[in-house]
Tab-separated table of C-alpha atoms in Angstrom:
chain	number	residue	atom	x	y	z
C	1	MET	CA	19.640	-31.390	9.578
C	2	SER	CA	16.625	-30.226	7.504
C	3	ASP	CA	14.694	-32.737	5.383
C	4	LYS	CA	15.893	-33.009	1.672
C	5	PRO	CA	13.796	-34.295	-1.406
C	6	LEU	CA	14.710	-37.601	-2.887
C	7	ASN	CA	13.775	-39.562	-5.915
C	8	PRO	CA	10.986	-42.226	-4.739
C	9	TRP	CA	13.134	-44.945	-6.668
C	10	LEU	CA	16.603	-44.034	-5.097
C	11	LYS	CA	14.783	-44.075	-1.570
C	12	THR	CA	13.073	-47.516	-2.393
C	13	GLY	CA	16.442	-48.937	-3.888
C	14	LEU	CA	18.599	-47.965	-0.599
C	15	GLU	CA	15.377	-49.715	1.647
C	16	LEU	CA	14.753	-52.715	-0.628
C	17	GLY	CA	18.296	-53.120	-1.742
C	18	PRO	CA	19.988	-54.785	1.487
C	19	PRO	CA	17.495	-57.413	1.900
C	20	ILE	CA	17.304	-58.382	-1.577
C	21	LEU	CA	20.901	-58.378	-2.014
C	22	PHE	CA	20.990	-60.688	1.035
C	23	PHE	CA	18.600	-63.200	-0.958
C	24	ILE	CA	20.565	-63.080	-4.225
C	25	ALA	CA	23.822	-63.738	-2.288
C	26	TYR	CA	22.251	-66.337	0.022
C	27	MET	CA	21.139	-68.182	-3.144
C	28	ARG	CA	24.483	-68.255	-4.925
C	29	LEU	CA	26.545	-68.940	-1.857
C	30	GLN	CA	24.166	-71.397	0.213
C	31	ASP	CA	26.355	-74.417	-0.379
C	32	THR	CA	29.495	-72.501	0.096
C	33	THR	CA	31.906	-73.022	3.074
C	34	LEU	CA	34.718	-70.849	4.034
C	35	THR	CA	37.278	-71.608	6.870
C	36	ILE	CA	38.733	-68.803	9.002
C	37	GLY	CA	41.086	-69.580	11.684
C	38	GLY	CA	40.194	-73.483	11.753
C	39	THR	CA	36.492	-72.429	11.802
C	40	GLU	CA	34.115	-73.079	9.157
C	41	TYR	CA	31.395	-70.619	8.439
C	42	ASP	CA	28.529	-71.682	5.781
C	43	GLY	CA	26.951	-69.743	3.220
C	44	PHE	CA	24.421	-68.000	5.736
C	45	ILE	CA	27.134	-66.888	8.026
C	46	ILE	CA	29.195	-65.406	5.224
C	47	VAL	CA	26.269	-63.575	3.755
C	48	THR	CA	25.044	-62.219	7.018
C	49	ALA	CA	28.290	-61.142	7.798
C	50	ALA	CA	28.299	-58.893	4.579
C	51	PHE	CA	24.600	-57.819	4.969
C	52	VAL	CA	25.281	-56.016	8.443
C	53	PRO	CA	27.541	-53.362	6.996
C	54	ILE	CA	25.747	-53.166	3.758
C	55	LEU	CA	22.518	-52.232	5.713
C	56	LEU	CA	24.420	-49.870	7.854
C	57	ALA	CA	25.679	-48.070	4.634
C	58	SER	CA	22.378	-47.933	3.034
C	59	ILE	CA	20.751	-46.084	6.140
C	60	ALA	CA	23.674	-44.238	6.451
C	61	VAL	CA	23.282	-42.724	2.608
C	62	LEU	CA	19.366	-42.255	3.116
C	63	TRP	CA	20.384	-40.131	6.204
C	64	LYS	CA	22.847	-38.173	4.252
C	65	LEU	CA	20.634	-37.724	1.108
C	66	THR	CA	17.408	-36.946	3.172
C	67	GLY	CA	18.882	-35.478	6.503
C	68	GLN	CA	16.768	-37.627	8.390
C	69	ILE	CA	16.300	-41.189	9.814
C	70	SER	CA	13.344	-42.981	11.015
C	71	ARG	CA	13.347	-44.556	14.630
C	72	ILE	CA	12.033	-47.553	12.952
C	73	GLN	CA	15.202	-47.697	11.017
C	74	VAL	CA	17.475	-47.078	14.075
C	75	PHE	CA	15.934	-49.721	15.972
C	76	THR	CA	15.964	-52.020	12.885
C	77	ALA	CA	19.656	-51.350	12.506
C	78	ILE	CA	20.586	-52.061	15.930
C	79	MET	CA	18.713	-55.438	15.955
C	80	VAL	CA	20.768	-56.549	12.872
C	81	VAL	CA	24.347	-55.404	14.399
C	82	VAL	CA	23.249	-57.322	17.603
C	83	PHE	CA	21.913	-60.557	16.233
C	84	GLY	CA	24.276	-60.574	12.955
C	85	GLY	CA	27.028	-60.148	15.276
C	86	LEU	CA	25.783	-62.981	17.345
C	87	THR	CA	25.172	-65.096	14.376
C	88	VAL	CA	28.541	-64.599	13.295
C	89	TRP	CA	30.637	-64.629	16.237
C	90	LEU	CA	28.849	-67.677	17.499
C	91	ASN	CA	28.646	-69.333	14.140
C	92	ASP	CA	24.818	-69.735	14.569
C	93	GLU	CA	22.552	-68.980	12.138
C	94	ARG	CA	19.251	-69.152	14.680
C	95	PHE	CA	20.290	-65.544	16.080
C	96	PHE	CA	19.740	-63.739	12.691
C	97	LYS	CA	16.368	-65.875	12.494
C	98	MET	CA	14.944	-64.791	15.755
C	99	LYS	CA	15.847	-61.295	15.089
C	100	THR	CA	12.666	-60.839	12.808
C	101	THR	CA	10.578	-62.517	15.423
C	102	LEU	CA	11.812	-60.025	18.062
C	103	VAL	CA	11.438	-57.123	15.589
C	104	TYR	CA	7.691	-57.644	14.751
C	105	GLY	CA	7.089	-58.834	18.321
C	106	PHE	CA	8.785	-55.684	19.702
C	107	PHE	CA	6.550	-53.707	17.271
C	108	ALA	CA	3.363	-55.321	18.241
C	109	VAL	CA	4.051	-54.945	21.964
C	110	MET	CA	4.870	-51.356	21.839
C	111	LEU	CA	1.588	-50.457	19.952
C	112	GLY	CA	-0.171	-52.513	22.340
C	113	ILE	CA	1.151	-50.704	25.243
C	114	GLY	CA	0.235	-47.370	23.433
C	115	LEU	CA	-3.431	-48.884	22.784
C	116	LEU	CA	-3.707	-49.673	26.586
C	117	ARG	CA	-3.059	-46.055	27.341
C	118	GLY	CA	-5.555	-44.610	24.941
C	119	GLN	CA	-2.773	-43.618	22.513
C	120	SER	CA	-1.677	-44.517	18.913
C	121	TRP	CA	2.146	-44.642	18.815
C	122	LEU	CA	1.354	-45.520	15.067
C	123	LYS	CA	0.423	-42.053	14.737
C	124	PHE	CA	3.859	-40.951	16.572
C	125	LEU	CA	5.558	-42.595	13.335
C	126	MET	CA	3.310	-41.944	10.513
C	127	GLY	CA	0.990	-39.000	11.488
C	128	GLU	CA	2.438	-36.603	8.817
C	129	LEU	CA	2.034	-39.197	5.995
C	130	LEU	CA	-1.700	-39.946	6.843
C	131	PRO	CA	-3.560	-37.085	8.704
C	132	MET	CA	-6.552	-38.945	10.611
C	133	ARG	CA	-8.888	-38.432	13.428
C	134	HIS	CA	-8.070	-40.176	16.745
C	135	GLU	CA	-10.780	-42.902	16.200
C	136	GLY	CA	-9.143	-43.834	12.724
C	137	TRP	CA	-5.751	-43.898	14.345
C	138	MET	CA	-6.729	-46.313	16.951
C	139	ILE	CA	-8.632	-48.608	14.597
C	140	LEU	CA	-5.379	-48.437	12.470
C	141	THR	CA	-2.994	-49.161	15.190
C	142	ARG	CA	-4.867	-52.294	16.604
C	143	ARG	CA	-4.937	-53.735	13.003
C	144	ILE	CA	-1.398	-53.212	12.489
C	145	ALA	CA	-0.441	-54.330	15.826
C	146	GLY	CA	-2.178	-57.560	15.118
C	147	ALA	CA	-0.447	-57.799	11.724
C	148	PHE	CA	3.130	-57.425	13.296
C	149	ALA	CA	2.011	-60.275	15.944
C	150	PHE	CA	0.796	-62.557	13.403
C	151	MET	CA	4.154	-61.913	11.505
C	152	ALA	CA	6.238	-62.645	14.497
C	153	THR	CA	4.345	-65.647	15.038
C	154	ALA	CA	4.864	-66.560	11.451
C	155	ASN	CA	8.230	-66.121	11.606
C	156	GLU	CA	8.947	-68.152	14.759
C	157	VAL	CA	6.997	-71.008	13.029
C	158	VAL	CA	8.772	-70.735	9.659
C	159	TRP	CA	12.525	-70.659	10.566
C	160	ARG	CA	11.900	-73.762	13.049
C	161	THR	CA	10.134	-75.944	10.837
C	162	GLN	CA	11.276	-74.922	7.119
C	163	SER	CA	14.579	-75.132	5.412
C	164	THR	CA	16.816	-71.955	5.504
C	165	GLU	CA	16.374	-71.411	1.987
C	166	PHE	CA	12.709	-71.193	2.296
C	167	TRP	CA	12.843	-68.976	5.293
C	168	VAL	CA	14.914	-66.550	3.451
C	169	THR	CA	12.723	-66.486	1.033
C	170	PHE	CA	9.876	-65.852	3.176
C	171	GLU	CA	11.686	-62.816	5.192
C	172	THR	CA	12.759	-61.482	2.182
C	173	PHE	CA	9.259	-61.561	0.108
C	174	GLY	CA	6.486	-62.926	2.227
C	175	LEU	CA	6.583	-60.997	5.043
C	176	PRO	CA	7.085	-57.561	3.635
C	177	ALA	CA	4.426	-58.344	0.851
C	178	PHE	CA	1.821	-59.360	3.632
C	179	LEU	CA	2.378	-56.128	5.584
C	180	PHE	CA	2.391	-54.226	2.216
C	181	ALA	CA	-1.281	-55.751	1.773
C	182	VAL	CA	-2.520	-55.138	5.271
C	183	PHE	CA	-1.662	-51.322	4.408
C	184	MET	CA	-3.490	-51.044	1.048
C	185	SER	CA	-6.241	-53.109	2.854
C	186	GLN	CA	-6.680	-50.071	4.888
C	187	ALA	CA	-7.625	-47.653	2.268
C	188	LYS	CA	-11.249	-47.497	3.254
C	189	LEU	CA	-10.482	-46.776	6.772
C	190	ILE	CA	-7.948	-44.097	5.910
C	191	GLU	CA	-10.321	-42.322	3.902
C	192	ARG	CA	-13.359	-42.646	6.383
C	193	TYR	CA	-11.386	-41.012	8.941
C	194	ALA	CA	-8.996	-38.739	6.893
C	195	LEU	CA	-8.771	-35.156	8.207
C	196	THR	CA	-10.222	-32.250	6.345
C	197	SER	CA	-10.289	-28.547	6.584
C	198	GLY	CA	-13.355	-28.310	8.557
C	199	ASP	CA	-11.760	-30.709	11.198
C	200	GLY	CA	-9.530	-27.754	12.062
C	201	GLY	CA	-6.667	-29.824	12.242
C	202	GLN	CA	-8.122	-31.972	15.712
C	203	ASP	CA	-8.102	-35.349	15.956
C	204	GLY	CA	-9.147	-36.298	19.188
C	205	PRO	CA	-7.155	-36.606	22.742
C	206	GLY	CA	-4.246	-39.126	23.476
C	207	THR	CA	-2.358	-39.224	20.097
C	208	THR	CA	1.028	-37.953	21.481
């Protein structure tokens, strides 16, 4: 399918809607207990069970409307299904909390592997949005890999030491805000290494 234009507000709503709904639902249901088949499920488990299909539905709608789905969305959906399923099946919220650590840790490791090979795998994901020379992509990739590693570590510390309510708030707003701030702080780097017509569309070897 070919790419289709999509209202940016609708796109943002479909991407951010599921985690925000998760946050709202948990805050309302955190003290709720549901008994099914003799097993008690607390509010976190209930909300997680609802979050998985909601996230999949939002990704499916994005795919239907735009005709494309990113590799990051596919990977995130797989992790949510696996660890969300384990959380509900084993009635253990730790699996869903660990999912965030593993997602960000995976991104950090994969970007690091690319860097060791002299490649920017971040460019593979975002090259069409940010046309830059190879040097710029390598610097940006190192910084983003470091940010992902920090986020994975921070999530691990928070879910192990803080309340579930604090973790839900941190995971919904804290980590995305930090990543957004990291990307925004790279404006000068992006401007410095931006491709121009004089570059002839060449940005160096090792970027694919």
